[in-house]
Every structure is written in structure tokens, then in C-alpha cells.
Short mmCIF file of C-alpha atoms in Angstrom, two decimals:
data_model
loop_
_atom_site.label_atom_id
_atom_site.label_comp_id
_atom_site.label_asym_id
_atom_site.label_seq_id
_atom_site.Cartn_x
_atom_site.Cartn_y
_atom_site.Cartn_z
CA MET L 1 1.17 13.65 8.34
CA ASN L 2 -1.62 15.49 10.05
CA GLU L 3 -5.18 14.30 10.59
CA GLU L 4 -6.59 16.35 7.69
CA VAL L 5 -4.26 14.68 5.21
CA LEU L 6 -5.02 11.23 6.64
CA LYS L 7 -8.76 11.84 6.30
CA GLU L 8 -8.26 12.89 2.69
CA VAL L 9 -6.21 9.74 1.98
CA CYS L 10 -8.84 7.53 3.67
CA LYS L 11 -11.52 8.79 1.29
CA HIS L 12 -9.74 6.83 -1.44
CA LEU L 13 -9.58 3.46 0.36
CA THR L 14 -11.64 0.70 -1.26
CA GLU L 15 -12.37 -2.80 0.01
CA LYS L 16 -11.39 -5.80 -2.10
CA THR L 17 -11.34 -9.57 -1.55
CA TYR L 18 -8.60 -11.84 -2.88
CA LYS L 19 -8.76 -15.64 -2.79
CA ASP L 20 -5.70 -17.81 -3.41
CA GLU L 21 -4.14 -15.27 -5.77
CA TYR L 22 -1.44 -12.64 -5.94
CA ILE L 23 -2.23 -9.28 -4.43
CA ILE L 24 1.10 -7.79 -5.55
CA MET L 25 3.81 -9.60 -7.51
CA LYS L 26 7.55 -9.24 -6.91
CA ASP L 27 9.40 -6.94 -9.33
CA LYS L 28 6.14 -5.51 -10.73
CA GLN L 29 5.28 -1.84 -10.37
CA MET L 30 3.43 -1.15 -7.14
CA GLU L 31 0.21 0.42 -8.34
CA MET L 32 -1.37 0.23 -4.89
CA MET L 33 -0.79 -0.36 -1.23
CA PHE L 34 -3.02 -2.53 0.95
CA PHE L 35 -4.10 -2.99 4.55
CA ILE L 36 -5.33 -6.40 5.73
CA ILE L 37 -8.84 -6.42 7.19
CA SER L 38 -9.04 -10.19 7.59
CA GLY L 39 -7.13 -13.24 6.47
CA VAL L 40 -3.51 -14.24 5.98
CA VAL L 41 -1.05 -13.07 3.32
CA SER L 42 2.14 -14.94 2.43
CA VAL L 43 5.08 -12.60 1.77
CA THR L 44 7.94 -14.05 -0.29
CA LYS L 45 11.21 -12.21 -0.82
CA GLU L 46 14.19 -13.96 -2.42
CA SER L 47 14.65 -17.09 -0.28
CA SER L 48 12.61 -16.01 2.75
CA LYS L 49 8.90 -16.25 3.48
CA HIS L 50 6.76 -14.87 6.28
CA TYR L 51 3.08 -14.18 6.89
CA LEU L 52 1.02 -11.05 7.53
CA ARG L 53 -2.26 -11.27 9.43
CA GLU L 54 -4.91 -8.78 10.42
CA GLY L 55 -4.21 -7.23 13.81
CA GLU L 56 -0.46 -7.80 13.56
CA ARG L 57 2.14 -5.14 12.92
CA PRO L 58 2.80 -4.56 10.13
CA ASN L 59 -0.47 -5.58 8.50
CA HIS L 60 0.06 -3.69 5.28
CA SER L 61 2.32 -3.30 2.29
CA GLY L 62 3.22 -0.38 0.09
CA ASP L 63 5.14 2.08 2.25
CA GLU L 64 7.20 2.82 -0.87
CA LEU L 65 4.13 4.44 -2.46
CA ILE L 66 3.69 6.80 0.49
CA GLN L 67 7.39 7.73 0.36
CA ARG L 68 7.14 8.35 -3.40
CA TRP L 69 4.01 10.45 -2.93
CA VAL L 70 5.60 12.62 -0.23
CA ARG L 71 8.73 13.14 -2.38
CA SER L 72 6.72 14.05 -5.47
CA LYS L 73 4.50 16.45 -3.52
CA SER L 74 7.45 18.16 -1.82
CA THR L 75 9.56 18.47 -5.00
CA GLY L 76 6.76 18.93 -7.52
CA VAL L 77 8.36 16.24 -9.69
CA SER L 78 6.45 13.04 -10.39
CA ALA L 79 8.47 9.92 -9.61
CA GLU L 80 8.27 6.48 -11.22
CA LEU L 81 6.19 3.89 -9.41
CA PRO L 82 8.44 1.70 -7.24
CA THR L 83 8.72 -2.03 -7.91
CA SER L 84 7.66 -4.50 -5.26
CA PRO L 85 10.55 -6.15 -3.40
CA SER L 86 8.25 -9.07 -2.45
CA SER L 87 5.32 -11.13 -3.68
CA PHE L 88 2.11 -10.99 -1.64
CA TRP L 89 -0.18 -14.03 -1.98
CA ALA L 90 -3.66 -14.34 -0.43
CA ILE L 91 -3.95 -17.60 1.49
CA GLY L 92 -7.60 -18.52 1.21
CA GLU L 93 -9.93 -15.53 1.35
CA VAL L 94 -8.31 -12.24 2.34
CA GLU L 95 -10.11 -8.92 2.69
CA VAL L 96 -8.01 -5.79 2.23
CA LEU L 97 -8.39 -2.06 1.93
CA ILE L 98 -6.51 -0.82 -1.11
CA LEU L 99 -5.17 2.61 -1.93
CA LYS L 100 -4.30 3.03 -5.60
CA ALA L 101 -1.25 5.08 -6.55
CA GLU L 102 -3.36 7.21 -8.91
CA ASP L 103 -5.77 8.06 -6.07
CA LEU L 104 -2.92 8.85 -3.71
CA ALA L 105 -1.42 11.15 -6.36
CA SER L 106 -4.63 13.19 -6.40
CA VAL L 107 -4.41 14.04 -2.68
CA GLN L 108 -3.03 17.53 -2.17
CA LEU L 109 -0.70 18.20 0.74
CA GLY L 110 -0.37 21.94 0.74
CA ASP L 111 1.54 22.79 3.91
CA ARG L 112 -0.17 20.08 5.98
CA ILE L 113 2.46 17.33 5.95
CA GLY L 114 4.42 18.33 9.02
CA SER L 115 1.84 17.76 11.76
#
């Protein structure tokens, strides 16, 4: 994705704070992706658990939304929202930047995806 497209996507990022609550629940439709600004997120998938923290890689969730968006833009066919393979729980206070699927869908690629 080139810089122009990234700038357009970034216009839709909004800051949100979660405290001891689910950010995204397993097996629910992923209506957003998020990037951790500060705090710790517990990620639970089946029988495993790990933690995401700001500054670590990866420090986000929702790649499936980006993949869906690229597919729908390149084929012109809207795809169903993916379901989350994991639960994401805010441990204490967690600040994130969120990108909603509906906002991502409004970003136009044109011929700018390849750079």
C-alpha cells in the first residue's frame, strides 16, 4: 500500500480507552481493528494465551479486515466481515487507536495499492 492510501486510512483512526473489558470477542464479527497506544491486552485463542503490549510487534489486531478490504476493492464484491479467531481483553486501562470496518470500506484505492 502506498503512502497516499495509508494517509487516507489514518484519517479514520479514532482513540478509545478500554478498562478491564473485551475489546474484541472470539467468534464475533470483527467490526474494527485496533493498535495499542498504551497498556496490555490479553489474547486468548482456544487453549493458549499471550499478551500484546505497546511497542511490541505485533501490537495490533485485525489484519483480516485489511485483507477483506483489499479483496473487496480489487474484485468490486463486498465480502462478509471476518470473525475473530481470538478474544482480546484489556488488562487495566488500555488506550488504542481503532479503525472501524465501515470507515475502512469508505477508503478508495483506485490504482494506488501496489506501491
